[in-house]
PDB file of C-alpha atoms in Angstrom:
ATOM      1  CA  MET A 116     149.139  18.232  76.608  1.00  0.00           C
ATOM      2  CA  PHE A 117     150.816  20.233  73.831  1.00  0.00           C
ATOM      3  CA  SER A 118     152.322  17.007  72.475  1.00  0.00           C
ATOM      4  CA  ALA A 119     148.880  15.397  72.377  1.00  0.00           C
ATOM      5  CA  VAL A 120     147.432  18.303  70.363  1.00  0.00           C
ATOM      6  CA  ILE A 121     150.338  18.125  67.907  1.00  0.00           C
ATOM      7  CA  GLY A 122     149.846  14.365  67.633  1.00  0.00           C
ATOM      8  CA  VAL A 123     146.138  14.671  66.878  1.00  0.00           C
ATOM      9  CA  LEU A 124     146.711  17.341  64.220  1.00  0.00           C
ATOM     10  CA  GLU A 125     149.458  15.274  62.581  1.00  0.00           C
ATOM     11  CA  LYS A 126     147.195  12.192  62.608  1.00  0.00           C
ATOM     12  CA  ILE A 127     144.397  14.160  60.902  1.00  0.00           C
ATOM     13  CA  ARG A 128     146.882  15.365  58.305  1.00  0.00           C
ATOM     14  CA  GLU A 129     148.140  11.815  57.693  1.00  0.00           C
ATOM     15  CA  ASP A 130     144.589  10.426  57.345  1.00  0.00           C
ATOM     16  CA  ARG A 131     144.055  12.778  54.401  1.00  0.00           C
ATOM     17  CA  ASP A 132     140.419  13.498  55.266  1.00  0.00           C
ATOM     18  CA  GLU A 133     139.526  16.215  52.746  1.00  0.00           C
ATOM     19  CA  ASN A 134     137.117  17.900  55.181  1.00  0.00           C
ATOM     20  CA  LEU A 135     139.695  18.230  57.948  1.00  0.00           C
ATOM     21  CA  ILE A 136     143.159  18.303  56.404  1.00  0.00           C
ATOM     22  CA  GLY A 137     143.212  22.017  55.525  1.00  0.00           C
ATOM     23  CA  GLY A 138     142.135  23.128  58.969  1.00  0.00           C
ATOM     24  CA  ALA A 139     144.468  20.706  60.706  1.00  0.00           C
ATOM     25  CA  GLN A 140     147.409  21.789  58.545  1.00  0.00           C
ATOM     26  CA  GLY A 141     146.676  25.465  59.229  1.00  0.00           C
ATOM     27  CA  LEU A 142     146.407  24.878  62.970  1.00  0.00           C
ATOM     28  CA  LEU A 143     149.582  22.840  63.012  1.00  0.00           C
ATOM     29  CA  ILE A 144     151.496  25.574  61.198  1.00  0.00           C
ATOM     30  CA  ASN A 145     150.214  28.282  63.528  1.00  0.00           C
ATOM     31  CA  ILE A 146     150.649  26.553  66.887  1.00  0.00           C
ATOM     32  CA  LEU A 147     154.233  25.721  66.000  1.00  0.00           C
ATOM     33  CA  LYS A 148     155.123  29.414  65.801  1.00  0.00           C
ATOM     34  CA  PHE A 149     156.914  31.392  68.484  1.00  0.00           C
ATOM     35  CA  GLU A 150     154.216  34.074  68.708  1.00  0.00           C
ATOM     36  CA  PHE A 151     151.504  31.500  69.422  1.00  0.00           C
ATOM     37  CA  VAL A 152     153.617  29.857  72.137  1.00  0.00           C
ATOM     38  CA  PHE A 153     154.465  33.268  73.624  1.00  0.00           C
ATOM     39  CA  ASN A 154     150.788  34.274  73.793  1.00  0.00           C
ATOM     40  CA  LEU A 155     149.738  30.882  75.144  1.00  0.00           C
ATOM     41  CA  HIS A 156     152.289  31.060  77.955  1.00  0.00           C
ATOM     42  CA  LEU A 157     151.349  34.669  78.718  1.00  0.00           C
ATOM     43  CA  MET A 158     147.670  33.760  79.004  1.00  0.00           C
ATOM     44  CA  LYS A 159     148.525  30.813  81.243  1.00  0.00           C
ATOM     45  CA  LYS A 160     150.685  32.987  83.513  1.00  0.00           C
ATOM     46  CA  VAL A 161     148.112  35.797  83.818  1.00  0.00           C
ATOM     47  CA  LEU A 162     145.266  33.362  84.456  1.00  0.00           C
ATOM     48  CA  ALA A 163     147.320  31.638  87.153  1.00  0.00           C
ATOM     49  CA  ILE A 164     147.919  34.969  88.893  1.00  0.00           C
ATOM     50  CA  THR A 165     144.282  36.090  88.681  1.00  0.00           C
ATOM     51  CA  ASN A 166     142.654  32.707  89.347  1.00  0.00           C
ATOM     52  CA  GLU A 167     142.317  32.991  93.137  1.00  0.00           C
ATOM     53  CA  LEU A 168     140.798  36.474  92.870  1.00  0.00           C
ATOM     54  CA  SER A 169     138.430  35.334  90.140  1.00  0.00           C
ATOM     55  CA  LYS A 170     137.183  32.393  92.186  1.00  0.00           C
ATOM     56  CA  ALA A 171     136.778  34.527  95.305  1.00  0.00           C
ATOM     57  CA  LEU A 172     134.760  37.164  93.462  1.00  0.00           C
ATOM     58  CA  GLN A 173     132.372  34.499  92.189  1.00  0.00           C
ATOM     59  CA  ARG A 174     131.486  33.274  95.681  1.00  0.00           C
ATOM     60  CA  LYS A 175     128.225  34.630  97.058  1.00  0.00           C
ATOM     61  CA  ASP A 176     129.504  34.752 100.620  1.00  0.00           C
ATOM     62  CA  GLN A 177     132.541  36.871  99.725  1.00  0.00           C
ATOM     63  CA  ASP A 178     133.902  39.048 102.475  1.00  0.00           C
ATOM     64  CA  ILE A 179     134.540  42.533 101.029  1.00  0.00           C
ATOM     65  CA  VAL A 180     137.709  43.023 103.094  1.00  0.00           C
ATOM     66  CA  ASN A 181     139.108  39.705 101.878  1.00  0.00           C
ATOM     67  CA  ALA A 182     138.170  40.603  98.284  1.00  0.00           C
ATOM     68  CA  MET A 183     139.984  43.939  98.536  1.00  0.00           C
ATOM     69  CA  ASN A 184     143.045  42.171  99.914  1.00  0.00           C
ATOM     70  CA  LEU A 185     142.965  39.707  97.017  1.00  0.00           C
ATOM     71  CA  VAL A 186     142.681  42.587  94.532  1.00  0.00           C
ATOM     72  CA  GLU A 187     145.729  44.226  96.095  1.00  0.00           C
ATOM     73  CA  VAL A 188     147.774  40.999  96.110  1.00  0.00           C
ATOM     74  CA  THR A 189     146.832  40.252  92.505  1.00  0.00           C
ATOM     75  CA  LYS A 190     147.742  43.769  91.378  1.00  0.00           C
ATOM     76  CA  LYS A 191     151.077  43.538  93.179  1.00  0.00           C
ATOM     77  CA  ARG A 192     151.915  40.206  91.526  1.00  0.00           C
ATOM     78  CA  LEU A 193     150.956  41.489  88.066  1.00  0.00           C
ATOM     79  CA  GLN A 194     152.967  44.690  88.586  1.00  0.00           C
ATOM     80  CA  GLU A 195     155.996  42.713  89.759  1.00  0.00           C
ATOM     81  CA  MET A 196     155.740  40.476  86.718  1.00  0.00           C
ATOM     82  CA  ARG A 197     155.552  43.549  84.491  1.00  0.00           C
ATOM     83  CA  GLU A 198     158.542  45.252  86.107  1.00  0.00           C
ATOM     84  CA  VAL A 199     160.980  42.365  86.488  1.00  0.00           C
ATOM     85  CA  GLY A 200     159.414  39.234  85.014  1.00  0.00           C
ATOM     86  CA  PHE A 201     159.933  39.539  81.274  1.00  0.00           C
ATOM     87  CA  ASP A 202     163.395  37.958  81.065  1.00  0.00           C
ATOM     88  CA  HIS A 203     162.416  34.953  83.173  1.00  0.00           C
ATOM     89  CA  PHE A 204     159.163  34.588  81.243  1.00  0.00           C
ATOM     90  CA  LEU A 205     161.010  34.760  77.913  1.00  0.00           C
ATOM     91  CA  ASP A 206     163.450  32.074  79.117  1.00  0.00           C
ATOM     92  CA  GLU A 207     160.487  29.795  79.918  1.00  0.00           C
ATOM     93  CA  VAL A 208     159.001  30.366  76.463  1.00  0.00           C
ATOM     94  CA  LYS A 209     162.349  29.724  74.777  1.00  0.00           C
ATOM     95  CA  SER A 210     162.807  26.516  76.771  1.00  0.00           C
ATOM     96  CA  PHE A 211     159.374  25.311  75.677  1.00  0.00           C
ATOM     97  CA  CYS A 212     160.200  26.170  72.064  1.00  0.00           C
ATOM     98  CA  GLU A 213     163.468  24.226  72.244  1.00  0.00           C
ATOM     99  CA  LYS A 214     161.610  21.201  73.610  1.00  0.00           C
ATOM    100  CA  TYR A 215     159.193  21.227  70.647  1.00  0.00           C
ATOM    101  CA  ASP A 216     161.705  22.382  68.018  1.00  0.00           C
ATOM    102  CA  ILE A 217     159.971  25.725  67.439  1.00  0.00           C
ATOM    103  CA  ASP A 218     162.071  28.501  65.906  1.00  0.00           C
ATOM    104  CA  VAL A 219     162.825  31.350  68.299  1.00  0.00           C
ATOM    105  CA  PRO A 220     163.436  34.723  66.687  1.00  0.00           C
ATOM    106  CA  ASN A 221     166.555  36.659  67.575  1.00  0.00           C
ATOM    107  CA  MET A 222     165.266  39.354  69.910  1.00  0.00           C
ATOM    108  CA  THR A 223     167.687  41.970  68.568  1.00  0.00           C
ATOM    109  CA  ASP A 224     166.543  41.523  64.955  1.00  0.00           C
ATOM    110  CA  SER A 225     163.932  43.809  63.418  1.00  0.00           C
ATOM    111  CA  PHE A 226     160.377  42.608  63.824  1.00  0.00           C
ATOM    112  CA  GLU A 227     158.899  41.608  60.481  1.00  0.00           C
ATOM    113  CA  SER A 228     155.261  42.663  60.424  1.00  0.00           C
ATOM    114  CA  ARG A 229     152.873  41.918  57.628  1.00  0.00           C
ATOM    115  CA  PRO A 230     152.060  44.173  55.961  1.00  0.00           C
ATOM    116  CA  LYS A 231     155.303  46.031  56.535  1.00  0.00           C
ATOM    117  CA  ARG A 232     154.478  49.413  58.015  1.00  0.00           C
ATOM    118  CA  ARG A 233     156.465  52.390  56.909  1.00  0.00           C
ATOM    119  CA  GLY A 234     158.798  53.643  59.621  1.00  0.00           C
ATOM    120  CA  SER A 235     158.030  50.793  62.026  1.00  0.00           C
ATOM    121  CA  ASP A 236     161.541  49.535  62.596  1.00  0.00           C
ATOM    122  CA  ILE A 237     161.193  47.864  65.991  1.00  0.00           C
ATOM    123  CA  THR A 238     163.066  44.884  67.344  1.00  0.00           C
ATOM    124  CA  ASN A 239     161.512  41.537  68.173  1.00  0.00           C
ATOM    125  CA  GLU A 240     162.228  42.222  71.847  1.00  0.00           C
ATOM    126  CA  HIS A 241     160.299  45.503  71.689  1.00  0.00           C
ATOM    127  CA  ARG A 242     157.396  43.785  69.947  1.00  0.00           C
ATOM    128  CA  TYR A 243     157.155  40.953  72.469  1.00  0.00           C
ATOM    129  CA  LYS A 244     157.984  42.936  75.613  1.00  0.00           C
ATOM    130  CA  HIS A 245     156.056  46.144  74.998  1.00  0.00           C
ATOM    131  CA  GLY A 246     153.575  45.182  72.307  1.00  0.00           C
ATOM    132  CA  LEU A 247     152.374  41.947  73.904  1.00  0.00           C
ATOM    133  CA  PHE A 248     153.744  41.295  77.412  1.00  0.00           C
ATOM    134  CA  ASN A 249     153.412  44.768  78.949  1.00  0.00           C
ATOM    135  CA  SER A 250     150.208  45.526  77.053  1.00  0.00           C
ATOM    136  CA  MET A 251     148.524  42.418  78.432  1.00  0.00           C
ATOM    137  CA  LEU A 252     149.664  43.137  81.975  1.00  0.00           C
ATOM    138  CA  ASP A 253     148.644  46.805  81.710  1.00  0.00           C
ATOM    139  CA  PHE A 254     145.206  45.709  80.553  1.00  0.00           C
ATOM    140  CA  GLN A 255     144.878  43.414  83.579  1.00  0.00           C
ATOM    141  CA  LEU A 256     146.134  46.074  85.953  1.00  0.00           C
TER     142      LEU A 256
END
């Protein structure tokens, strides 16, 4: 599906439609960045974990005991992902990036934020693990 989106955006860019080319070019630039891919994969993973609970809570005939069990299972899976899942998750994201020739930042390098904040010398790994990955999972938990 990602390939199809890239293909459509490249086709719009090649057609040179003045009304669409700027937006297509901007989207193409942004979705071919590591941070976009990281966030996309994180959303997909969290939604996959919470999907069964979400569907169960929407049913009118929901059994409260079953719902509580699903809440507990979902929390356990999210907590496990938070505690031990980052490295595996990052490997999946890197693999995806390699497949689509997307640059992967060195995780030990300093994170370059814009605008550069004074005294905020954090690594890329800290940014992605604590600033995005853990924050998202904490929010869900």
